[in-house]
Coordinates of C-alpha atoms in Angstrom, one line a residue:
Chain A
X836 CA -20.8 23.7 -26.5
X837 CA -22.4 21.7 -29.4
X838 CA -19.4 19.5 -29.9
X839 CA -17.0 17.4 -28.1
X840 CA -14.0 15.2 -29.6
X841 CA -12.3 12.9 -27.8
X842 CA -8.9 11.8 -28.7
X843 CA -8.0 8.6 -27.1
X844 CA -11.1 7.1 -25.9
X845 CA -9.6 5.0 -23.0
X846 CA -10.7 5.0 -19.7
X847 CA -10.1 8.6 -19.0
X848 CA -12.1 10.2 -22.2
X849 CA -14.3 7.6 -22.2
X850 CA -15.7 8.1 -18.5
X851 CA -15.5 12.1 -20.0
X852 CA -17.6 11.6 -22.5
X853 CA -20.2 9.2 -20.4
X854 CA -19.9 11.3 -18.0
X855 CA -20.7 14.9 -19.9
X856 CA -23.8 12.4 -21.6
X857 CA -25.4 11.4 -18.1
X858 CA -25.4 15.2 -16.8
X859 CA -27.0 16.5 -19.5
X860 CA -24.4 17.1 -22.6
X861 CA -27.1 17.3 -25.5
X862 CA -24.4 17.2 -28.5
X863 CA -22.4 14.9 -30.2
X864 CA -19.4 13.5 -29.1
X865 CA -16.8 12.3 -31.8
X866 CA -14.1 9.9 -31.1
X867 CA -10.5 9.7 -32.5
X868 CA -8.6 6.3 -31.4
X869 CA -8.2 3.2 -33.1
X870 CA -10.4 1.0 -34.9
X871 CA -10.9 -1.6 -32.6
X872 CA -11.3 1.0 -30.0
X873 CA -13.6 3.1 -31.8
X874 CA -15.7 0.2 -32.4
X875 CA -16.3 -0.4 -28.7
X876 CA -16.7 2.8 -27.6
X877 CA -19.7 3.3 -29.8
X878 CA -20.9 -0.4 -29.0
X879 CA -21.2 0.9 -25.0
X880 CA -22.7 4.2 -26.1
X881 CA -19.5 6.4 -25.2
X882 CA -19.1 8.4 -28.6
X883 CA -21.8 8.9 -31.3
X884 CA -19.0 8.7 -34.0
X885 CA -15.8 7.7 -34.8
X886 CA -13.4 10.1 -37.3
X887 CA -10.1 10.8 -38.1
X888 CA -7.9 13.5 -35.7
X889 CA -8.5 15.7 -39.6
X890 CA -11.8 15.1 -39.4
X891 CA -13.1 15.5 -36.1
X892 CA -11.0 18.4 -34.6
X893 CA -12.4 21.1 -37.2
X894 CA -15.5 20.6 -35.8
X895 CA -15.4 20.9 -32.3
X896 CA -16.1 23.2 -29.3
X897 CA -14.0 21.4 -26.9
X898 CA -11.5 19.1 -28.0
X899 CA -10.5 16.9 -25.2
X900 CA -6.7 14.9 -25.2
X901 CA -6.8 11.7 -23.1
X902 CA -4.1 9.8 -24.7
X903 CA -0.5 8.9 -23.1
X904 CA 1.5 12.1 -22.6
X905 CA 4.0 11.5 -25.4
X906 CA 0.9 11.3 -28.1
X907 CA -0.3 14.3 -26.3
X908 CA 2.9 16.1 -27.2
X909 CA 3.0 14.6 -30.4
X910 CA -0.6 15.7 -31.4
X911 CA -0.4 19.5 -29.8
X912 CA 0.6 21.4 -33.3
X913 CA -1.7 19.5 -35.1
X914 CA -5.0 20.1 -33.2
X915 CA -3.7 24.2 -32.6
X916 CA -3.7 23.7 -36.3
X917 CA -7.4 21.8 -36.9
X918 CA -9.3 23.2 -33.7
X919 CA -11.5 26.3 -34.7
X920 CA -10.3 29.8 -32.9
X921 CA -13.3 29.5 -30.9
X922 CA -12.4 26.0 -29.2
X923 CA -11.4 25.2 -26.0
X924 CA -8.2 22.5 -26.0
X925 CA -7.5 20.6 -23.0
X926 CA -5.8 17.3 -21.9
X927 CA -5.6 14.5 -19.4
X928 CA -2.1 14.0 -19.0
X929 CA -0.8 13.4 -15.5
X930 CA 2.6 15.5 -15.9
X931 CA 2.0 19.5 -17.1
X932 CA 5.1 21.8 -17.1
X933 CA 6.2 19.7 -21.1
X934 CA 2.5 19.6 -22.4
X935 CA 1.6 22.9 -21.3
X936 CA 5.3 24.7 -22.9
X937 CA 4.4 22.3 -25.7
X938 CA 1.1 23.9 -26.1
X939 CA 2.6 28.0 -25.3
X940 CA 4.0 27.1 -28.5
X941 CA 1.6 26.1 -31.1
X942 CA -1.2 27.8 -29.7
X943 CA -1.1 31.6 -30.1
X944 CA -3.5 34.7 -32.1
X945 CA -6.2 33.8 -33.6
X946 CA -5.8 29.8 -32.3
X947 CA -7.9 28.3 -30.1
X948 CA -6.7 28.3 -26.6
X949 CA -5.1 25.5 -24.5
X950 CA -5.9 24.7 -20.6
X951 CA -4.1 21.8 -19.4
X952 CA -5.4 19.6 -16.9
X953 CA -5.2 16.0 -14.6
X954 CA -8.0 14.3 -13.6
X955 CA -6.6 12.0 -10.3
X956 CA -9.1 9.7 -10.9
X957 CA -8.7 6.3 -12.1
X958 CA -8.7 2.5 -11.7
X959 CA -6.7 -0.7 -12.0
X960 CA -8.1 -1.5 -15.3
X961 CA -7.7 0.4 -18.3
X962 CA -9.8 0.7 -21.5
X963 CA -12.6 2.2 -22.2
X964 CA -14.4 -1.1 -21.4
X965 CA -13.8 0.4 -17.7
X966 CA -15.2 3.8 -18.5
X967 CA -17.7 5.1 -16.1
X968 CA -20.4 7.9 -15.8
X969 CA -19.4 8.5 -12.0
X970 CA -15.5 7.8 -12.4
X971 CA -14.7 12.0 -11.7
X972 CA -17.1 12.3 -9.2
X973 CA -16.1 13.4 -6.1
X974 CA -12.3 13.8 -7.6
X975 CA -10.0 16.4 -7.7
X976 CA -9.5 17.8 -10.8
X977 CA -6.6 19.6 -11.1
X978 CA -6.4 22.8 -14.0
X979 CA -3.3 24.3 -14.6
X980 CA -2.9 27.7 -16.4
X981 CA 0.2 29.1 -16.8
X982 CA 1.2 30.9 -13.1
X983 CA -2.5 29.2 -11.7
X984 CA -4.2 32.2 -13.3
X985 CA -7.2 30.9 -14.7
X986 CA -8.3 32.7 -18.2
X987 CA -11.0 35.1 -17.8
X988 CA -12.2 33.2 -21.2
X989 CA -16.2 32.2 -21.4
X990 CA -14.8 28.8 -22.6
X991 CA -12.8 28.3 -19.2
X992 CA -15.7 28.9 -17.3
X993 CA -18.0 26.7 -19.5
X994 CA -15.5 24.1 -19.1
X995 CA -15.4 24.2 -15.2
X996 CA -19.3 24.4 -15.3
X997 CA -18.9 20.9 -16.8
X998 CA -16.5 19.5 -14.3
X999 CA -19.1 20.6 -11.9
X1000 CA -22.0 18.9 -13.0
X1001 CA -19.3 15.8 -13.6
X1002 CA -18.9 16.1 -9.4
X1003 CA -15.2 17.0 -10.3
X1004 CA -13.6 18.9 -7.5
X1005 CA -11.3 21.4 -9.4
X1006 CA -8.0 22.9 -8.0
X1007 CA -6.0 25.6 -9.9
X1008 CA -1.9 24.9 -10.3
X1009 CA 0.8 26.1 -11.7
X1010 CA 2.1 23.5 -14.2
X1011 CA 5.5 23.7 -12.4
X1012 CA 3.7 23.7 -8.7
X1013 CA 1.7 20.6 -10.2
X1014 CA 4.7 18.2 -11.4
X1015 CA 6.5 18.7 -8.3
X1016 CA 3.7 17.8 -5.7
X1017 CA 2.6 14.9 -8.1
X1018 CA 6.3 13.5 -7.3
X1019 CA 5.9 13.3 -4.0
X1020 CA 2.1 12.1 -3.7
X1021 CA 2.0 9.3 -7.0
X1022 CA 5.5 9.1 -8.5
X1023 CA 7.4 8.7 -5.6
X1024 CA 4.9 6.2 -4.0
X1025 CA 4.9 4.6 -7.5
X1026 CA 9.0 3.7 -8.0
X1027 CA 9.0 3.0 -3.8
X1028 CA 6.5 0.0 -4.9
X1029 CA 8.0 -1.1 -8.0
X1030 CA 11.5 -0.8 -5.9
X1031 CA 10.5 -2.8 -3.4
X1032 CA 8.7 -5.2 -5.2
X1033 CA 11.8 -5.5 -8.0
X1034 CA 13.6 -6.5 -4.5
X1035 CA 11.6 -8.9 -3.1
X1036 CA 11.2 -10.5 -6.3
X1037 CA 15.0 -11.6 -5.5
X1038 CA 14.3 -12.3 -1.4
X1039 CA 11.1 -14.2 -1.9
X1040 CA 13.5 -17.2 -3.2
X1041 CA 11.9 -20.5 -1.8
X1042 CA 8.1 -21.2 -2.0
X1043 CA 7.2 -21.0 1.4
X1044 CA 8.7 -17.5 1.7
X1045 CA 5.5 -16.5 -0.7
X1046 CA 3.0 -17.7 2.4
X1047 CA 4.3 -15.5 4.6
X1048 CA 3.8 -12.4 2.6
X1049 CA 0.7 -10.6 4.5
X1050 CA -1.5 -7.7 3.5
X1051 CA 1.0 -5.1 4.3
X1052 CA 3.2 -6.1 1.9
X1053 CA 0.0 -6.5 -1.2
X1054 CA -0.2 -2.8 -0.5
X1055 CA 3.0 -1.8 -0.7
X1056 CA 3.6 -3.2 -3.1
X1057 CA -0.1 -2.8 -5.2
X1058 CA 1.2 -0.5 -7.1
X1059 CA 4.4 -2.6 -8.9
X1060 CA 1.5 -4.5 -10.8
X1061 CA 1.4 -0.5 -13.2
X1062 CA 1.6 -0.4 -16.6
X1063 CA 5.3 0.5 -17.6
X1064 CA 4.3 2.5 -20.9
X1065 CA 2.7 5.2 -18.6
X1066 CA 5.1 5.4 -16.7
X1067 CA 8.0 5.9 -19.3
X1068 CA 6.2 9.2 -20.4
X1069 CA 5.7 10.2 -16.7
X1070 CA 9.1 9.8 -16.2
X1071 CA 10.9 11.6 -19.2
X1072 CA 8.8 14.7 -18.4
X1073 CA 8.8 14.4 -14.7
X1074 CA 12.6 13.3 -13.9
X1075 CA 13.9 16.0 -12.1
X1076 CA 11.2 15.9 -9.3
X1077 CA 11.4 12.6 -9.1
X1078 CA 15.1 12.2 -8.6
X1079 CA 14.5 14.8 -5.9
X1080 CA 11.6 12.8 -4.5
X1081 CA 13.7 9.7 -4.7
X1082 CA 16.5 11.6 -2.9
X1083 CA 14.3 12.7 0.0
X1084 CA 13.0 9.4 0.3
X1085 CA 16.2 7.9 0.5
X1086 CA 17.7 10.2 3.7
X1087 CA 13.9 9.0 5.0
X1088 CA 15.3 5.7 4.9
X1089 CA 18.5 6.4 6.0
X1090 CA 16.9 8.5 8.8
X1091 CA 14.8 5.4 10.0
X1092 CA 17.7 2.8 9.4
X1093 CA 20.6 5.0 11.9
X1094 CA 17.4 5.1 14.4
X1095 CA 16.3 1.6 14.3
X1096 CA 17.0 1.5 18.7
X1097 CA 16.8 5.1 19.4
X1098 CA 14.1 6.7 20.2
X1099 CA 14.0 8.9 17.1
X1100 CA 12.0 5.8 15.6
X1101 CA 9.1 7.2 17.8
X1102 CA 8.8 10.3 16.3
X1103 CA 9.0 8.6 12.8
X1104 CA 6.1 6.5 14.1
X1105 CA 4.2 9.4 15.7
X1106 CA 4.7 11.6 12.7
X1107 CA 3.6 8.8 10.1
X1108 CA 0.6 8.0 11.8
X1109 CA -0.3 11.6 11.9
X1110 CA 0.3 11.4 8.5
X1111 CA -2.5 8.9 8.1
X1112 CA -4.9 10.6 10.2
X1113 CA -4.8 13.9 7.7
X1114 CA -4.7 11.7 4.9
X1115 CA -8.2 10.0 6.3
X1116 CA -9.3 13.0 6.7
X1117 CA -9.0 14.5 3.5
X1118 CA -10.6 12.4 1.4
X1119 CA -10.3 12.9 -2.4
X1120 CA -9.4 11.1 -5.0
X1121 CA -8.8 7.6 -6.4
X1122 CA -5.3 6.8 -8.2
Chain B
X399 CA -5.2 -31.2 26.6
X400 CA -7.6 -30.2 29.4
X401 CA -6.8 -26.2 30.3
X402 CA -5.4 -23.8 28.0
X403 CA -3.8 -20.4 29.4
X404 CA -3.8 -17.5 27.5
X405 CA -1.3 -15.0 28.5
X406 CA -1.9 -12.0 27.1
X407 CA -5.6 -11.8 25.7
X408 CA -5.4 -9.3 23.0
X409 CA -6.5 -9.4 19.1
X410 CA -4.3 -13.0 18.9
X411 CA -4.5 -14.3 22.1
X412 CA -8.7 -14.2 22.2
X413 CA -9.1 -15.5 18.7
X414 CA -6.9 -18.3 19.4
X415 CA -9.0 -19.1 22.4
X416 CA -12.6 -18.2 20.6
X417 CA -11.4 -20.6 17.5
X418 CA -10.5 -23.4 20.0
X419 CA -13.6 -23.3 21.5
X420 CA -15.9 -23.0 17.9
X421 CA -13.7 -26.1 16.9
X422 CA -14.3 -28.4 19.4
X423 CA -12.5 -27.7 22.3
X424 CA -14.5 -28.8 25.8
X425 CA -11.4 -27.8 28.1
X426 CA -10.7 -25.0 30.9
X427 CA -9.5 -21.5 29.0
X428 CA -7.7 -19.8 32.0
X429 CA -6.7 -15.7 31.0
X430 CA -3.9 -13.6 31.9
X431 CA -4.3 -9.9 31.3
X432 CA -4.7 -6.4 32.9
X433 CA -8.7 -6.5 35.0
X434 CA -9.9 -4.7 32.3
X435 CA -9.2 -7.4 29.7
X436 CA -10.2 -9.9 31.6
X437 CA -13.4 -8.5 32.8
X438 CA -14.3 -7.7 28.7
X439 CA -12.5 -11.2 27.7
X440 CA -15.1 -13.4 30.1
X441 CA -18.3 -11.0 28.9
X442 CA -17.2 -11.8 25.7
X443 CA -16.8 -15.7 26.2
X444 CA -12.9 -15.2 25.4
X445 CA -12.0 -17.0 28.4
X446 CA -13.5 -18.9 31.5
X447 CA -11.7 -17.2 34.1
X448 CA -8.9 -14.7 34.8
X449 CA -6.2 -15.6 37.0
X450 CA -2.5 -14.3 37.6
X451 CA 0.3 -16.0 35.8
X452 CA 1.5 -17.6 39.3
X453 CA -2.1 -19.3 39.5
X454 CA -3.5 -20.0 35.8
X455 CA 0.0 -21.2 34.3
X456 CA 0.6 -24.3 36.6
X457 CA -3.0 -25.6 35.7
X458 CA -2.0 -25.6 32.1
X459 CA -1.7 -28.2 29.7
X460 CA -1.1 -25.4 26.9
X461 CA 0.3 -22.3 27.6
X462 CA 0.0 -19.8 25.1
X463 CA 2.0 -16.5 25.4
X464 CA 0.5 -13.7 23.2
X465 CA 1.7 -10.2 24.8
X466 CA 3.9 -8.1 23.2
X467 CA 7.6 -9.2 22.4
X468 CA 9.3 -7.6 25.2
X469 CA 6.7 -8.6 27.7
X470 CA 7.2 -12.3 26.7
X471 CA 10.8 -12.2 27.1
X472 CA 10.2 -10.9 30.4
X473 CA 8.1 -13.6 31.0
X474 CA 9.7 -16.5 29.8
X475 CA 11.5 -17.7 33.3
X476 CA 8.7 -17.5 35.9
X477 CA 6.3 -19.3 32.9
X478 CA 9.3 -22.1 32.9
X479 CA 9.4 -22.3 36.3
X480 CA 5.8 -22.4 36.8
X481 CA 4.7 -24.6 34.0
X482 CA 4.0 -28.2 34.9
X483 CA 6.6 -30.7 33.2
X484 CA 3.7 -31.9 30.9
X485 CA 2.4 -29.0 29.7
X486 CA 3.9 -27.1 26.1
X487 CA 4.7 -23.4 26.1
X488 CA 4.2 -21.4 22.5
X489 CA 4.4 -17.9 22.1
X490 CA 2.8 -15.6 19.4
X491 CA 5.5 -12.9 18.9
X492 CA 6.3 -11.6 15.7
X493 CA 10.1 -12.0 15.5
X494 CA 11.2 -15.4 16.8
X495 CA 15.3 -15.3 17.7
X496 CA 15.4 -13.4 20.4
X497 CA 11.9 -15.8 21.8
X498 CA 13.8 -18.9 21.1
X499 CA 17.2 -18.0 22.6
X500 CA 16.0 -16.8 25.6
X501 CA 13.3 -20.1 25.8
X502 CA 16.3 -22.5 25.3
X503 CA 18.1 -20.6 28.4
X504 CA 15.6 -21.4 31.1
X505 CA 13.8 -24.1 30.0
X506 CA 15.9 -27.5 30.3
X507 CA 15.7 -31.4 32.0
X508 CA 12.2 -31.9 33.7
X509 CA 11.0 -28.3 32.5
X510 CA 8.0 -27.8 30.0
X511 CA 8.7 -28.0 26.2
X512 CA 8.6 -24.1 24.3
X513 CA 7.7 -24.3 20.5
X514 CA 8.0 -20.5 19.2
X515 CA 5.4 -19.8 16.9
X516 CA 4.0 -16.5 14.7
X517 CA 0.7 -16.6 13.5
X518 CA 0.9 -14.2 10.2
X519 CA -2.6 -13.1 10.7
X520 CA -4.1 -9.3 12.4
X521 CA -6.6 -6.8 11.8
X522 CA -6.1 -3.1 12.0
X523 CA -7.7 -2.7 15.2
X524 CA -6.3 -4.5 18.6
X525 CA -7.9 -5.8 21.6
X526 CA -9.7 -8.3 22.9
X527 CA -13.2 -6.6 21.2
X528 CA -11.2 -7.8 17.7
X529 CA -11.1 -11.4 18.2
X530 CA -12.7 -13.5 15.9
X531 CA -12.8 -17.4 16.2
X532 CA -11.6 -17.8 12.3
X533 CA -8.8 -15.2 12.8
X534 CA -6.3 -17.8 11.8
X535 CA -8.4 -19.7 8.9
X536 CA -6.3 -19.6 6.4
X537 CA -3.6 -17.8 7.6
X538 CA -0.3 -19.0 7.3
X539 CA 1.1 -20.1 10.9
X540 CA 4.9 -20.3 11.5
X541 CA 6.8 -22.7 14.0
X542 CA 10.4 -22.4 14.6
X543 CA 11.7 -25.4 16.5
X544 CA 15.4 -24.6 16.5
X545 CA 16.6 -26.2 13.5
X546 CA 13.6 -26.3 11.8
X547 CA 13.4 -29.7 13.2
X548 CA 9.9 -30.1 14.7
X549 CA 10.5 -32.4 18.2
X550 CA 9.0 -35.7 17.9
X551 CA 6.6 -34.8 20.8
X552 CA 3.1 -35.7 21.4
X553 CA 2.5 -32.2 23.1
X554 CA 3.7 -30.7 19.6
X555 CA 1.7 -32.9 17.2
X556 CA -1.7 -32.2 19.8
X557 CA -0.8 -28.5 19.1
X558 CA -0.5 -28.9 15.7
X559 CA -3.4 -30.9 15.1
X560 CA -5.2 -27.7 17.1
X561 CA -3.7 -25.2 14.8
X562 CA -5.1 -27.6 12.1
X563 CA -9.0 -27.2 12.8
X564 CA -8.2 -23.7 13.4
X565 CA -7.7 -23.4 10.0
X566 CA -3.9 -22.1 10.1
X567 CA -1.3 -23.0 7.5
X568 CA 2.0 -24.4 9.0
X569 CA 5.4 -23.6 7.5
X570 CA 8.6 -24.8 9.9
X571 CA 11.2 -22.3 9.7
X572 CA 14.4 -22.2 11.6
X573 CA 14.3 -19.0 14.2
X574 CA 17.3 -17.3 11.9
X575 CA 15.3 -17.5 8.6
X576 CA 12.1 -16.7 10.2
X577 CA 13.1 -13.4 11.4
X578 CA 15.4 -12.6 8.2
X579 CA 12.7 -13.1 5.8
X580 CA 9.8 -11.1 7.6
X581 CA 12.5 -8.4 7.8
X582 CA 12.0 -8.1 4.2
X583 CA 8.3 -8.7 3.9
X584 CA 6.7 -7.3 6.9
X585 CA 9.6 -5.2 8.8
X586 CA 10.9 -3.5 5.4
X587 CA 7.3 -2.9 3.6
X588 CA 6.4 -1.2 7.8
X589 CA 9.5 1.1 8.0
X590 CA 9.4 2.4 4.1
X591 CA 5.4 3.6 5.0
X592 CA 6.5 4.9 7.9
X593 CA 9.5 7.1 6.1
X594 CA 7.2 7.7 3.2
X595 CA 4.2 9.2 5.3
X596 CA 7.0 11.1 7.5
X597 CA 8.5 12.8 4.2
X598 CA 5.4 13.5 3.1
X599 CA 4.2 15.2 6.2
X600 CA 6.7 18.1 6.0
X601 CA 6.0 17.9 1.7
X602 CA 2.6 18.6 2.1
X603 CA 2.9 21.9 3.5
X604 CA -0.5 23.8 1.7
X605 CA -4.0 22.6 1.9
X606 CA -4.9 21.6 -1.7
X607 CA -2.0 19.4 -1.9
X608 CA -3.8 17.0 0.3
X609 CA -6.6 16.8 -2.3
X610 CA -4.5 15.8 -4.8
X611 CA -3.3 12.4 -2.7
X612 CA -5.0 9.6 -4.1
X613 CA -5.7 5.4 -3.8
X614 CA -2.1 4.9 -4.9
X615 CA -0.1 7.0 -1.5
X616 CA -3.1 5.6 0.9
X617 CA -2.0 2.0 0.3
X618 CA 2.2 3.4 0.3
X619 CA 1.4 4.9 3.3
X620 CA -1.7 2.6 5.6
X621 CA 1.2 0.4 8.0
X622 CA 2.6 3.9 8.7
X623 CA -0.1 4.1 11.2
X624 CA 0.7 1.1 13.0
X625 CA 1.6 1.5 16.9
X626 CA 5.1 2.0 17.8
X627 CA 4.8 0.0 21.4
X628 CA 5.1 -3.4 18.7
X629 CA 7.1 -2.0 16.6
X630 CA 10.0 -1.2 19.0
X631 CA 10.2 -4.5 20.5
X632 CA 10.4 -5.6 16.9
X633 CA 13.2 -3.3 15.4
X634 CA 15.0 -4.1 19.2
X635 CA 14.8 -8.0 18.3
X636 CA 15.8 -7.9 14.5
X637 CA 17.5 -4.4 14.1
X638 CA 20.5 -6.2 12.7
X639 CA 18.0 -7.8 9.8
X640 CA 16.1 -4.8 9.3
X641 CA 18.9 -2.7 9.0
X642 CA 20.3 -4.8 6.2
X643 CA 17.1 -5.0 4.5
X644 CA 16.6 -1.2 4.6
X645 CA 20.2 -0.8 3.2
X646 CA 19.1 -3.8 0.3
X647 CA 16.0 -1.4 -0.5
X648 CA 17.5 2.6 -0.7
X649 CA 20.2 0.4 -3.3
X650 CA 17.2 -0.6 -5.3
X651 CA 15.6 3.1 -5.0
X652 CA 19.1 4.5 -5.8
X653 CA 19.0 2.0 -9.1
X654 CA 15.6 3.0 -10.0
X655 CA 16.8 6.7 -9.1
X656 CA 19.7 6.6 -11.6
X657 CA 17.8 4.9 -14.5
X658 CA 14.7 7.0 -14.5
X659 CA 15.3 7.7 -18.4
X660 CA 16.7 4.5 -19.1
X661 CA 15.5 0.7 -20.3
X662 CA 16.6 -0.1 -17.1
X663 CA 13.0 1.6 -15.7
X664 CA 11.7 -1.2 -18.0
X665 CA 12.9 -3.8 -16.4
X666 CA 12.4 -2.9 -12.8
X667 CA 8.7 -2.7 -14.1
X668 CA 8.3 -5.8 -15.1
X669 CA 10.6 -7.3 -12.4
X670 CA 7.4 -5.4 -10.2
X671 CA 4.6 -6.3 -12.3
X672 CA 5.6 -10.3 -11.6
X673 CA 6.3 -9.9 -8.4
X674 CA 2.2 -8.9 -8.2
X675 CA 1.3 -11.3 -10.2
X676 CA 3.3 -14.4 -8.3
X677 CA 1.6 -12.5 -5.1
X678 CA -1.4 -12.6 -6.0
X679 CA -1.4 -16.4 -6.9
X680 CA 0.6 -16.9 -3.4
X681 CA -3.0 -16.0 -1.5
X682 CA -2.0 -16.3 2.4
X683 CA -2.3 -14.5 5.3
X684 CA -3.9 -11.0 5.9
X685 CA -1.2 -9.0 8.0

């Protein structure tokens, strides 16, 4: 792996690329973003060069896809076309089941191959101003072949190697098995914040009612403060889980609301904090 | 204001006593709690001695009720009857209509005053080993003289002027709005953790799928493990708020639920995003 291009240096491929740089990556690392962007990236030392998506995919080994999901699909035939057959494709995006049918399509004989992926790493500022060496350590990293086979493909394995060194942790998903857990563990605990926060925006209607807002309520409802361009893409590809999700969630409430003097609230209690407890234990990642 | 009794010398109740005492306080701090409390309250310098309620409340000039809502309300008579005509009773419980009412029954002509009260401050561990003398600096400290009409009363402006070097932050709120608000932003943000982590319990069912939980679902899901023995008395003492505020948030889920891949997504996102950002410039108390 002599080569690695980057397309949409942001925090994601930027903390790639520094990261692939501290653990040893001896080649050159080409950037495709915009202009300002480029300019900053190779100002902090992320990417040695900055080049057209034309330009820059021809020549790598591993061409890695960190931009929004909608680019992502938008780019797909165009880097199966550039990439040399003997590249590795992958991307960042944090649905799978559309990129990777995306990818089932314009990658085929004599193509380079395509492994999606989804870093769960990440941080409340964006940019690749934010981009860090360390970001994927200790992450999971989830990979997502088509039926969680992984590729008996040298590429693959050079790939994971990376990771490794990178202190990812990787788990192997089906795309399918991927989007619907992600509904239940980031989108649903995304639209329950914005929800709740879009409500209280209307409750919270004289100043002092702001003072009496505690810490429970900055964390749930932390994640409101989102970027809604993300979550437009994660949305359109990810709708059906999350209506589910959102439909679970809602005979949760409904569950807790009938039980409010019974002692069925108990068990809501006992298995939430049990919840918590596996969650602490656990560990893992940071998004 | 010569003695104060704590009854009740928890996580509140101690740091209410430790703060008078680092702010100036020379007076008699009498305890009432279980022997174990009492015996780790005096080691600690909580208190100065641990009596029963029929011995330390009489003595006080300042009685300070800070045990769990039900245990207060069980209280309330014998404290009445026991309380010396001078002295002002306040409680610390967390929903204040129930406090109030109950206050207003059996204290009368000749009795002892009762101010409610609701310190909007905590920590996630309780006890008496959790009290800290600037618990309540800068938290935001809620009266609710019926009304919102604070009595023109010596005892009150004394206790006031205590709360004061504390550090708290008073807002007067009738009983009725107290308890409607913090339905929506303590009760509400409490019982959608609690149905989150529950769901997400039984959607968790393989082991990788708790690696793939990141920052995002801790915060959705930390109140869930709060302790149910508060949270009863709570949901008993403002069910009929709750519930309503419950049935206020599945209708902004279903709206969210129904517009997933529309404009409408837009809007609740930037609703969100401002509620954050008025938050965040709202600073205020840490539970």
């Amino acid at each position: 792996m002599n080569t690695v291009t980057i397309v949409g240096v942001g925090l994601i491929g930027g903390s790639f690329a520094l990261g692939l740089k501290k653990n040893g990556f001896t080649g050159r690392i080409l950037g495709v973003s915009s202009e300002r962007t480029i300019a900053a990236a190779r100002e902090l030392g992320v990417i040695d060069e900055g080049l057209s998506l034309e330009q820059a995919v021809p020549q790598a080994d591993l061409v890695y896809l960190a931009q929004p999901i909608s680019r992502i699909l938008e780019a797909l035939p165009r880097v199966a076309e550039l990439a040399k057959p003997s590249a590795l494709v992958t991307d960042a995006g944090s649905t799978k089941r559309a990129i990777v049918a995306r990818a089932s399509e314009v990658f085929g004989e004599g193509h380079s191959i395509f492994l999606g992926g989804h870093p769960m790493a990440g941080k409340a500022v964006r940019g690749v101003q934010a981009a860090e060496a360390d970001l994927l350590r200790d992450a999971t990293y989830v990979l997502t072949p088509p039926g969680a086979a992984m590729p008996l493909d040298e590429r693959v394995g050079r790939f994971g190697e990376w990771l490794g060194k990178l202190g990812a942790r990787v788990v192997v998903m089906d795309p399918a098995a991927h989007d619907q857990l992600v509904a239940f563990t980031s989108h649903l605990p995304q639209m329950a914040a914005t929800a709740l926060a879009s409500l209280l925006l209307d409750e919270l209607s004289w100043p002092d009612s702001w003072r009496v807002a505690g810490a429970g309520l900055r964390d749930m409802t932390r994640l409101a403060g989102s970027a809604y361009e993300l979550w437009r893409d994660i949305a359109m590809t990810n709708g059906d889980n999350i209506n589910r999700a959102l439909a679970r969630y809602i005979q949760s409430l409904e569950h807790v609301r009938e039980n409010l003097r019974t002692r069925a609230l108990e068990d809501e209690f006992q298995r939430g904090g049990h919840f918590v407890t596996r969650l602490g234990r656990a560990g893992g990642g940071s998004v």
